[in-house]
Amino acid sequence: MTNSELQNRFSINTDKSKLDLDVIHNFLRNSYWAKNIPLSVVQKCIDNSFCFGVYEGDKQVGFARVITDYASFAYFSDVFILEEYRGFGLGKWLIETIMAEAELQGLRRWLLATKDAHWLYGQFGFEELKTPEWFMEIFRGDVYKDANR
């Protein structure tokens, strides 16, 4: 689909009141990166992030959030397009929209972690860490294992 065709059928916006928490939670709790995440945590993540929803009419079909200080740093998180809507170019359009967002211009560093979409983010200038020895993390991969849903 061309961008024009996408924009005629789908929309992207940052209005948190339009986000479908059930769609987002259902996807994330089944994802490899947020397995079993509780609904309350998803809500808190949304409350404290710059969020983008992708819609076909009123139906939410995609999501992304950016964790940022709006001055120097941003981190992409929880980016997805529902499986039945993949292949239309929505993921690429979503990333284009985020990267063009006026409030996110002039940032010194963008980061993300992905197991399976390097090809997509590479189109927007993302590369492997140039200095991985500068980065450290605390990773608790099973933090939601026994969480209530």
PDB file of C-alpha atoms in Angstrom, residues 3-135:
ATOM      1  CA  ASN A   3       1.248   6.063   2.132  1.00  0.00           C
ATOM      2  CA  SER A   4      -1.806   7.708   0.598  1.00  0.00           C
ATOM      3  CA  GLU A   5      -3.731   4.417   0.604  1.00  0.00           C
ATOM      4  CA  LEU A   6      -2.610   3.724   4.176  1.00  0.00           C
ATOM      5  CA  GLN A   7      -3.770   7.139   5.339  1.00  0.00           C
ATOM      6  CA  ASN A   8      -7.168   6.664   3.675  1.00  0.00           C
ATOM      7  CA  ARG A   9      -7.745   3.351   5.465  1.00  0.00           C
ATOM      8  CA  PHE A  10      -5.766   3.784   8.690  1.00  0.00           C
ATOM      9  CA  SER A  11      -4.792   6.552  11.081  1.00  0.00           C
ATOM     10  CA  ILE A  12      -2.086   7.143  13.658  1.00  0.00           C
ATOM     11  CA  ASN A  13      -2.450   9.491  16.586  1.00  0.00           C
ATOM     12  CA  THR A  14      -1.152  10.220  20.072  1.00  0.00           C
ATOM     13  CA  ASP A  15      -4.504  10.642  21.829  1.00  0.00           C
ATOM     14  CA  LYS A  16      -4.249   8.333  24.857  1.00  0.00           C
ATOM     15  CA  SER A  17      -8.026   8.429  25.340  1.00  0.00           C
ATOM     16  CA  LYS A  18      -8.412   6.436  22.091  1.00  0.00           C
ATOM     17  CA  LEU A  19      -6.045   3.650  23.121  1.00  0.00           C
ATOM     18  CA  ASP A  20      -7.706   0.266  23.622  1.00  0.00           C
ATOM     19  CA  LEU A  21      -6.077  -1.010  26.800  1.00  0.00           C
ATOM     20  CA  ASP A  22      -7.465  -4.526  26.266  1.00  0.00           C
ATOM     21  CA  VAL A  23      -5.911  -4.802  22.782  1.00  0.00           C
ATOM     22  CA  ILE A  24      -2.570  -3.515  24.031  1.00  0.00           C
ATOM     23  CA  HIS A  25      -2.551  -5.712  27.136  1.00  0.00           C
ATOM     24  CA  ASN A  26      -3.598  -8.839  25.247  1.00  0.00           C
ATOM     25  CA  PHE A  27      -0.813  -8.383  22.722  1.00  0.00           C
ATOM     26  CA  LEU A  28       1.880  -7.532  25.251  1.00  0.00           C
ATOM     27  CA  ARG A  29       1.066 -10.309  27.740  1.00  0.00           C
ATOM     28  CA  ASN A  30       1.604 -12.791  24.907  1.00  0.00           C
ATOM     29  CA  SER A  31       4.745 -11.147  23.497  1.00  0.00           C
ATOM     30  CA  TYR A  32       8.268 -12.470  24.003  1.00  0.00           C
ATOM     31  CA  TRP A  33       9.382  -9.230  25.676  1.00  0.00           C
ATOM     32  CA  ALA A  34       6.518  -8.647  28.155  1.00  0.00           C
ATOM     33  CA  LYS A  35       5.140 -12.148  28.737  1.00  0.00           C
ATOM     34  CA  ASN A  36       2.406 -12.145  31.396  1.00  0.00           C
ATOM     35  CA  ILE A  37       2.651  -8.396  32.039  1.00  0.00           C
ATOM     36  CA  PRO A  38      -0.183  -7.338  34.365  1.00  0.00           C
ATOM     37  CA  LEU A  39      -2.851  -4.941  33.132  1.00  0.00           C
ATOM     38  CA  SER A  40      -1.960  -2.449  35.869  1.00  0.00           C
ATOM     39  CA  VAL A  41       1.648  -2.316  34.653  1.00  0.00           C
ATOM     40  CA  VAL A  42       0.536  -1.741  31.045  1.00  0.00           C
ATOM     41  CA  GLN A  43      -1.644   1.142  32.243  1.00  0.00           C
ATOM     42  CA  LYS A  44       1.259   2.650  34.193  1.00  0.00           C
ATOM     43  CA  CYS A  45       3.534   2.301  31.144  1.00  0.00           C
ATOM     44  CA  ILE A  46       1.001   4.138  28.985  1.00  0.00           C
ATOM     45  CA  ASP A  47       0.487   6.844  31.604  1.00  0.00           C
ATOM     46  CA  ASN A  48       4.214   7.588  31.675  1.00  0.00           C
ATOM     47  CA  SER A  49       5.103   7.348  27.976  1.00  0.00           C
ATOM     48  CA  PHE A  50       4.494   9.175  24.704  1.00  0.00           C
ATOM     49  CA  CYS A  51       2.132   6.728  22.968  1.00  0.00           C
ATOM     50  CA  PHE A  52       1.094   6.202  19.362  1.00  0.00           C
ATOM     51  CA  GLY A  53      -1.958   4.192  18.342  1.00  0.00           C
ATOM     52  CA  VAL A  54      -2.646   2.799  14.867  1.00  0.00           C
ATOM     53  CA  TYR A  55      -6.319   2.492  13.933  1.00  0.00           C
ATOM     54  CA  GLU A  56      -8.576   1.173  11.225  1.00  0.00           C
ATOM     55  CA  GLY A  57     -11.598   3.351  11.902  1.00  0.00           C
ATOM     56  CA  ASP A  58     -12.059   3.068  15.671  1.00  0.00           C
ATOM     57  CA  LYS A  59     -10.361  -0.342  15.925  1.00  0.00           C
ATOM     58  CA  GLN A  60      -6.842  -0.284  17.314  1.00  0.00           C
ATOM     59  CA  VAL A  61      -4.498  -2.410  15.193  1.00  0.00           C
ATOM     60  CA  GLY A  62      -1.081  -1.221  16.358  1.00  0.00           C
ATOM     61  CA  PHE A  63       0.792   0.562  19.094  1.00  0.00           C
ATOM     62  CA  ALA A  64       4.137   2.005  20.088  1.00  0.00           C
ATOM     63  CA  ARG A  65       5.370   3.986  23.004  1.00  0.00           C
ATOM     64  CA  VAL A  66       8.382   6.199  23.408  1.00  0.00           C
ATOM     65  CA  ILE A  67       9.978   6.688  26.797  1.00  0.00           C
ATOM     66  CA  THR A  68      11.649  10.085  26.633  1.00  0.00           C
ATOM     67  CA  ASP A  69      12.742  13.273  28.358  1.00  0.00           C
ATOM     68  CA  TYR A  70      11.867  15.169  25.131  1.00  0.00           C
ATOM     69  CA  ALA A  71      15.305  16.818  25.207  1.00  0.00           C
ATOM     70  CA  SER A  72      18.104  14.336  24.635  1.00  0.00           C
ATOM     71  CA  PHE A  73      16.953  10.709  24.827  1.00  0.00           C
ATOM     72  CA  ALA A  74      14.207   8.366  23.645  1.00  0.00           C
ATOM     73  CA  TYR A  75      13.633   4.637  23.938  1.00  0.00           C
ATOM     74  CA  PHE A  76      11.234   2.748  21.653  1.00  0.00           C
ATOM     75  CA  SER A  77       9.136   0.180  23.490  1.00  0.00           C
ATOM     76  CA  ASP A  78       6.181  -2.149  22.959  1.00  0.00           C
ATOM     77  CA  VAL A  79       5.961  -1.584  19.209  1.00  0.00           C
ATOM     78  CA  PHE A  80       3.502  -3.885  17.459  1.00  0.00           C
ATOM     79  CA  ILE A  81       1.039  -4.294  14.628  1.00  0.00           C
ATOM     80  CA  LEU A  82      -1.610  -6.984  15.114  1.00  0.00           C
ATOM     81  CA  GLU A  83      -0.741 -10.046  13.047  1.00  0.00           C
ATOM     82  CA  GLU A  84      -3.732  -9.811  10.712  1.00  0.00           C
ATOM     83  CA  TYR A  85      -2.704  -6.244   9.773  1.00  0.00           C
ATOM     84  CA  ARG A  86       0.939  -6.966   8.986  1.00  0.00           C
ATOM     85  CA  GLY A  87       2.189  -6.715   5.432  1.00  0.00           C
ATOM     86  CA  PHE A  88       0.471  -3.416   4.612  1.00  0.00           C
ATOM     87  CA  GLY A  89       3.422  -1.230   5.616  1.00  0.00           C
ATOM     88  CA  LEU A  90       1.837  -0.098   8.876  1.00  0.00           C
ATOM     89  CA  GLY A  91       4.957  -0.784  10.943  1.00  0.00           C
ATOM     90  CA  LYS A  92       7.107   1.300   8.646  1.00  0.00           C
ATOM     91  CA  TRP A  93       4.527   4.092   8.588  1.00  0.00           C
ATOM     92  CA  LEU A  94       4.296   4.007  12.391  1.00  0.00           C
ATOM     93  CA  ILE A  95       8.078   4.368  12.790  1.00  0.00           C
ATOM     94  CA  GLU A  96       8.151   7.141  10.141  1.00  0.00           C
ATOM     95  CA  THR A  97       5.412   8.974  12.035  1.00  0.00           C
ATOM     96  CA  ILE A  98       7.210   8.667  15.360  1.00  0.00           C
ATOM     97  CA  MET A  99      10.564   9.751  13.947  1.00  0.00           C
ATOM     98  CA  ALA A 100       8.911  12.801  12.323  1.00  0.00           C
ATOM     99  CA  GLU A 101       7.036  13.852  15.488  1.00  0.00           C
ATOM    100  CA  ALA A 102       7.868  17.490  16.260  1.00  0.00           C
ATOM    101  CA  GLU A 103       8.253  16.856  20.004  1.00  0.00           C
ATOM    102  CA  LEU A 104      10.937  14.228  19.334  1.00  0.00           C
ATOM    103  CA  GLN A 105      13.255  16.241  17.102  1.00  0.00           C
ATOM    104  CA  GLY A 106      16.814  17.090  18.138  1.00  0.00           C
ATOM    105  CA  LEU A 107      17.297  14.141  20.479  1.00  0.00           C
ATOM    106  CA  ARG A 108      20.898  13.004  20.903  1.00  0.00           C
ATOM    107  CA  ARG A 109      20.185   9.295  21.325  1.00  0.00           C
ATOM    108  CA  TRP A 110      17.447   6.817  20.442  1.00  0.00           C
ATOM    109  CA  LEU A 111      17.574   3.248  21.742  1.00  0.00           C
ATOM    110  CA  LEU A 112      15.508   0.124  21.308  1.00  0.00           C
ATOM    111  CA  ALA A 113      15.733  -3.576  21.948  1.00  0.00           C
ATOM    112  CA  THR A 114      14.317  -6.021  19.424  1.00  0.00           C
ATOM    113  CA  LYS A 115      14.841  -9.676  18.665  1.00  0.00           C
ATOM    114  CA  ASP A 116      13.221  -9.736  15.258  1.00  0.00           C
ATOM    115  CA  ALA A 117      12.811  -6.341  13.551  1.00  0.00           C
ATOM    116  CA  HIS A 118      16.343  -5.099  12.882  1.00  0.00           C
ATOM    117  CA  TRP A 119      15.494  -4.866   9.180  1.00  0.00           C
ATOM    118  CA  LEU A 120      12.673  -2.390   9.936  1.00  0.00           C
ATOM    119  CA  TYR A 121      14.542  -0.111  12.323  1.00  0.00           C
ATOM    120  CA  GLY A 122      17.663  -0.190  10.147  1.00  0.00           C
ATOM    121  CA  GLN A 123      15.697   1.723   7.503  1.00  0.00           C
ATOM    122  CA  PHE A 124      15.544   4.635   9.965  1.00  0.00           C
ATOM    123  CA  GLY A 125      19.231   4.710  10.844  1.00  0.00           C
ATOM    124  CA  PHE A 126      19.255   2.350  13.819  1.00  0.00           C
ATOM    125  CA  GLU A 127      22.463   0.326  14.097  1.00  0.00           C
ATOM    126  CA  GLU A 128      24.022  -2.078  16.545  1.00  0.00           C
ATOM    127  CA  LEU A 129      25.527  -0.275  19.520  1.00  0.00           C
ATOM    128  CA  LYS A 130      28.763   1.408  18.480  1.00  0.00           C
ATOM    129  CA  THR A 131      30.104   1.200  22.026  1.00  0.00           C
ATOM    130  CA  PRO A 132      28.310  -1.670  23.763  1.00  0.00           C
ATOM    131  CA  GLU A 133      30.944  -1.561  26.502  1.00  0.00           C
ATOM    132  CA  TRP A 134      29.427   1.769  27.624  1.00  0.00           C
ATOM    133  CA  PHE A 135      26.022   0.219  28.290  1.00  0.00           C
TER     134      PHE A 135
END
